[in-house]
Amino acid sequence: MSSLTAHSKLYDWQLRHGIPCFALMTLAFVVFGLLSLDLVKLVLANAGFLWHAGWHGLMAGGFAQLLELGLSAAAAIASYLVFKLCEHVMVDRLAHK
């Protein structure tokens, strides 16, 4: 069983390179913000359209749009996870210096 204190290569690289880690954290924050902006409102509007239009709404592209919104949500979550990893590295870096 592996130790919980073992770090990944990415974590170790980020720990050694503070400025690129901070830049990546900033980029991930901006991407998360852009992807998640109005995402809930768009999903609710799409779900309402599908609910009222039924099968015709699915055929008119409502389902494809719902899938695209799901992919946007997944990309936003991935960006958030990158942000949190960088944040964790930066906090460790500051705490141990």
mmCIF file with all atom_site columns, C-alpha atoms in Angstrom:
data_model
loop_
_atom_site.group_PDB
_atom_site.id
_atom_site.type_symbol
_atom_site.label_atom_id
_atom_site.label_alt_id
_atom_site.label_comp_id
_atom_site.label_asym_id
_atom_site.label_entity_id
_atom_site.label_seq_id
_atom_site.pdbx_PDB_ins_code
_atom_site.Cartn_x
_atom_site.Cartn_y
_atom_site.Cartn_z
_atom_site.occupancy
_atom_site.B_iso_or_equiv
_atom_site.pdbx_formal_charge
_atom_site.auth_seq_id
_atom_site.auth_comp_id
_atom_site.auth_asym_id
_atom_site.auth_atom_id
_atom_site.pdbx_PDB_model_num
ATOM 1  C CA . MET A 1 1  ? 0.000   0.000  0.000   1.00 0.00 ? 1  MET A CA 1
ATOM 2  C CA . SER A 1 2  ? 1.410   3.384  -0.963  1.00 0.00 ? 2  SER A CA 1
ATOM 3  C CA . SER A 1 3  ? 2.003   6.142  1.511   1.00 0.00 ? 3  SER A CA 1
ATOM 4  C CA . LEU A 1 4  ? -0.321  9.138  1.561   1.00 0.00 ? 4  LEU A CA 1
ATOM 5  C CA . THR A 1 5  ? 2.694   11.446 1.662   1.00 0.00 ? 5  THR A CA 1
ATOM 6  C CA . ALA A 1 6  ? 3.940   10.408 -1.783  1.00 0.00 ? 6  ALA A CA 1
ATOM 7  C CA . HIS A 1 7  ? 3.442   13.153 -4.342  1.00 0.00 ? 7  HIS A CA 1
ATOM 8  C CA . SER A 1 8  ? 2.898   12.933 -8.062  1.00 0.00 ? 8  SER A CA 1
ATOM 9  C CA . LYS A 1 9  ? 5.468   14.181 -10.544 1.00 0.00 ? 9  LYS A CA 1
ATOM 10 C CA . LEU A 1 10 ? 3.160   17.090 -11.395 1.00 0.00 ? 10 LEU A CA 1
ATOM 11 C CA . TYR A 1 11 ? 2.915   18.076 -7.735  1.00 0.00 ? 11 TYR A CA 1
ATOM 12 C CA . ASP A 1 12 ? 6.682   17.912 -7.292  1.00 0.00 ? 12 ASP A CA 1
ATOM 13 C CA . TRP A 1 13 ? 7.226   19.957 -10.459 1.00 0.00 ? 13 TRP A CA 1
ATOM 14 C CA . GLN A 1 14 ? 4.755   22.595 -9.281  1.00 0.00 ? 14 GLN A CA 1
ATOM 15 C CA . LEU A 1 15 ? 6.430   22.695 -5.876  1.00 0.00 ? 15 LEU A CA 1
ATOM 16 C CA . ARG A 1 16 ? 9.793   23.458 -7.510  1.00 0.00 ? 16 ARG A CA 1
ATOM 17 C CA . HIS A 1 17 ? 8.410   26.038 -9.986  1.00 0.00 ? 17 HIS A CA 1
ATOM 18 C CA . GLY A 1 18 ? 6.363   28.598 -8.078  1.00 0.00 ? 18 GLY A CA 1
ATOM 19 C CA . ILE A 1 19 ? 5.813   31.221 -10.785 1.00 0.00 ? 19 ILE A CA 1
ATOM 20 C CA . PRO A 1 20 ? 4.599   28.792 -13.496 1.00 0.00 ? 20 PRO A CA 1
ATOM 21 C CA . CYS A 1 21 ? 2.377   27.156 -10.857 1.00 0.00 ? 21 CYS A CA 1
ATOM 22 C CA . PHE A 1 22 ? 0.873   30.535 -9.985  1.00 0.00 ? 22 PHE A CA 1
ATOM 23 C CA . ALA A 1 23 ? 0.355   31.297 -13.695 1.00 0.00 ? 23 ALA A CA 1
ATOM 24 C CA . LEU A 1 24 ? -1.358  27.917 -14.181 1.00 0.00 ? 24 LEU A CA 1
ATOM 25 C CA . MET A 1 25 ? -3.536  28.573 -11.134 1.00 0.00 ? 25 MET A CA 1
ATOM 26 C CA . THR A 1 26 ? -4.551  31.962 -12.561 1.00 0.00 ? 26 THR A CA 1
ATOM 27 C CA . LEU A 1 27 ? -5.320  30.457 -15.975 1.00 0.00 ? 27 LEU A CA 1
ATOM 28 C CA . ALA A 1 28 ? -7.367  27.644 -14.418 1.00 0.00 ? 28 ALA A CA 1
ATOM 29 C CA . PHE A 1 29 ? -9.334  30.183 -12.359 1.00 0.00 ? 29 PHE A CA 1
ATOM 30 C CA . VAL A 1 30 ? -10.141 32.277 -15.444 1.00 0.00 ? 30 VAL A CA 1
ATOM 31 C CA . VAL A 1 31 ? -11.136 29.206 -17.497 1.00 0.00 ? 31 VAL A CA 1
ATOM 32 C CA . PHE A 1 32 ? -13.346 27.955 -14.653 1.00 0.00 ? 32 PHE A CA 1
ATOM 33 C CA . GLY A 1 33 ? -15.016 31.348 -14.408 1.00 0.00 ? 33 GLY A CA 1
ATOM 34 C CA . LEU A 1 34 ? -15.643 31.582 -18.144 1.00 0.00 ? 34 LEU A CA 1
ATOM 35 C CA . LEU A 1 35 ? -16.975 28.036 -18.436 1.00 0.00 ? 35 LEU A CA 1
ATOM 36 C CA . SER A 1 36 ? -19.237 28.215 -15.405 1.00 0.00 ? 36 SER A CA 1
ATOM 37 C CA . LEU A 1 37 ? -20.641 31.686 -16.115 1.00 0.00 ? 37 LEU A CA 1
ATOM 38 C CA . ASP A 1 38 ? -24.422 31.307 -16.541 1.00 0.00 ? 38 ASP A CA 1
ATOM 39 C CA . LEU A 1 39 ? -24.070 27.521 -16.846 1.00 0.00 ? 39 LEU A CA 1
ATOM 40 C CA . VAL A 1 40 ? -26.889 26.807 -14.391 1.00 0.00 ? 40 VAL A CA 1
ATOM 41 C CA . LYS A 1 41 ? -29.196 29.268 -16.143 1.00 0.00 ? 41 LYS A CA 1
ATOM 42 C CA . LEU A 1 42 ? -28.468 27.698 -19.536 1.00 0.00 ? 42 LEU A CA 1
ATOM 43 C CA . VAL A 1 43 ? -29.019 24.148 -18.260 1.00 0.00 ? 43 VAL A CA 1
ATOM 44 C CA . LEU A 1 44 ? -32.333 25.137 -16.665 1.00 0.00 ? 44 LEU A CA 1
ATOM 45 C CA . ALA A 1 45 ? -33.454 26.917 -19.843 1.00 0.00 ? 45 ALA A CA 1
ATOM 46 C CA . ASN A 1 46 ? -32.515 23.885 -21.943 1.00 0.00 ? 46 ASN A CA 1
ATOM 47 C CA . ALA A 1 47 ? -34.274 21.490 -19.568 1.00 0.00 ? 47 ALA A CA 1
ATOM 48 C CA . GLY A 1 48 ? -37.379 23.687 -19.643 1.00 0.00 ? 48 GLY A CA 1
ATOM 49 C CA . PHE A 1 49 ? -37.318 23.713 -23.442 1.00 0.00 ? 49 PHE A CA 1
ATOM 50 C CA . LEU A 1 50 ? -36.986 19.936 -23.563 1.00 0.00 ? 50 LEU A CA 1
ATOM 51 C CA . TRP A 1 51 ? -39.768 19.523 -21.001 1.00 0.00 ? 51 TRP A CA 1
ATOM 52 C CA . HIS A 1 52 ? -42.222 21.696 -22.935 1.00 0.00 ? 52 HIS A CA 1
ATOM 53 C CA . ALA A 1 53 ? -41.243 20.750 -26.500 1.00 0.00 ? 53 ALA A CA 1
ATOM 54 C CA . GLY A 1 54 ? -40.852 17.024 -25.851 1.00 0.00 ? 54 GLY A CA 1
ATOM 55 C CA . TRP A 1 55 ? -39.690 14.850 -28.727 1.00 0.00 ? 55 TRP A CA 1
ATOM 56 C CA . HIS A 1 56 ? -39.723 17.786 -31.142 1.00 0.00 ? 56 HIS A CA 1
ATOM 57 C CA . GLY A 1 57 ? -37.353 19.637 -28.813 1.00 0.00 ? 57 GLY A CA 1
ATOM 58 C CA . LEU A 1 58 ? -34.969 16.693 -28.828 1.00 0.00 ? 58 LEU A CA 1
ATOM 59 C CA . MET A 1 59 ? -35.017 16.570 -32.618 1.00 0.00 ? 59 MET A CA 1
ATOM 60 C CA . ALA A 1 60 ? -34.539 20.356 -32.854 1.00 0.00 ? 60 ALA A CA 1
ATOM 61 C CA . GLY A 1 61 ? -31.143 20.079 -31.192 1.00 0.00 ? 61 GLY A CA 1
ATOM 62 C CA . GLY A 1 62 ? -32.108 20.378 -27.548 1.00 0.00 ? 62 GLY A CA 1
ATOM 63 C CA . PHE A 1 63 ? -30.453 17.102 -26.587 1.00 0.00 ? 63 PHE A CA 1
ATOM 64 C CA . ALA A 1 64 ? -27.229 17.997 -28.414 1.00 0.00 ? 64 ALA A CA 1
ATOM 65 C CA . GLN A 1 65 ? -27.167 21.321 -26.602 1.00 0.00 ? 65 GLN A CA 1
ATOM 66 C CA . LEU A 1 66 ? -27.723 19.556 -23.280 1.00 0.00 ? 66 LEU A CA 1
ATOM 67 C CA . LEU A 1 67 ? -24.741 17.287 -24.024 1.00 0.00 ? 67 LEU A CA 1
ATOM 68 C CA . GLU A 1 68 ? -22.615 20.330 -24.905 1.00 0.00 ? 68 GLU A CA 1
ATOM 69 C CA . LEU A 1 69 ? -23.601 21.946 -21.620 1.00 0.00 ? 69 LEU A CA 1
ATOM 70 C CA . GLY A 1 70 ? -22.621 18.745 -19.818 1.00 0.00 ? 70 GLY A CA 1
ATOM 71 C CA . LEU A 1 71 ? -19.212 18.816 -21.506 1.00 0.00 ? 71 LEU A CA 1
ATOM 72 C CA . SER A 1 72 ? -18.802 22.465 -20.500 1.00 0.00 ? 72 SER A CA 1
ATOM 73 C CA . ALA A 1 73 ? -19.621 21.516 -16.917 1.00 0.00 ? 73 ALA A CA 1
ATOM 74 C CA . ALA A 1 74 ? -17.065 18.683 -17.003 1.00 0.00 ? 74 ALA A CA 1
ATOM 75 C CA . ALA A 1 75 ? -14.403 21.027 -18.400 1.00 0.00 ? 75 ALA A CA 1
ATOM 76 C CA . ALA A 1 76 ? -15.238 23.586 -15.694 1.00 0.00 ? 76 ALA A CA 1
ATOM 77 C CA . ILE A 1 77 ? -14.845 20.917 -13.008 1.00 0.00 ? 77 ILE A CA 1
ATOM 78 C CA . ALA A 1 78 ? -11.494 19.834 -14.487 1.00 0.00 ? 78 ALA A CA 1
ATOM 79 C CA . SER A 1 79 ? -10.339 23.448 -14.480 1.00 0.00 ? 79 SER A CA 1
ATOM 80 C CA . TYR A 1 80 ? -11.450 23.822 -10.867 1.00 0.00 ? 80 TYR A CA 1
ATOM 81 C CA . LEU A 1 81 ? -9.478  20.717 -9.900  1.00 0.00 ? 81 LEU A CA 1
ATOM 82 C CA . VAL A 1 82 ? -6.341  22.118 -11.558 1.00 0.00 ? 82 VAL A CA 1
ATOM 83 C CA . PHE A 1 83 ? -6.903  25.364 -9.642  1.00 0.00 ? 83 PHE A CA 1
ATOM 84 C CA . LYS A 1 84 ? -7.273  23.494 -6.341  1.00 0.00 ? 84 LYS A CA 1
ATOM 85 C CA . LEU A 1 85 ? -4.124  21.429 -6.982  1.00 0.00 ? 85 LEU A CA 1
ATOM 86 C CA . CYS A 1 86 ? -2.142  24.586 -7.682  1.00 0.00 ? 86 CYS A CA 1
ATOM 87 C CA . GLU A 1 87 ? -3.650  26.256 -4.625  1.00 0.00 ? 87 GLU A CA 1
ATOM 88 C CA . HIS A 1 88 ? -2.645  23.298 -2.461  1.00 0.00 ? 88 HIS A CA 1
ATOM 89 C CA . VAL A 1 89 ? 0.900   23.402 -3.813  1.00 0.00 ? 89 VAL A CA 1
ATOM 90 C CA . MET A 1 90 ? 1.167   27.149 -3.236  1.00 0.00 ? 90 MET A CA 1
ATOM 91 C CA . VAL A 1 91 ? -0.119  26.847 0.342   1.00 0.00 ? 91 VAL A CA 1
ATOM 92 C CA . ASP A 1 92 ? 2.354   24.017 1.054   1.00 0.00 ? 92 ASP A CA 1
ATOM 93 C CA . ARG A 1 93 ? 5.110   26.086 -0.489  1.00 0.00 ? 93 ARG A CA 1
ATOM 94 C CA . LEU A 1 94 ? 4.283   29.109 1.677   1.00 0.00 ? 94 LEU A CA 1
ATOM 95 C CA . ALA A 1 95 ? 3.764   27.064 4.843   1.00 0.00 ? 95 ALA A CA 1
ATOM 96 C CA . HIS A 1 96 ? 7.104   25.267 4.621   1.00 0.00 ? 96 HIS A CA 1
ATOM 97 C CA . LYS A 1 97 ? 9.357   28.208 3.777   1.00 0.00 ? 97 LYS A CA 1
#
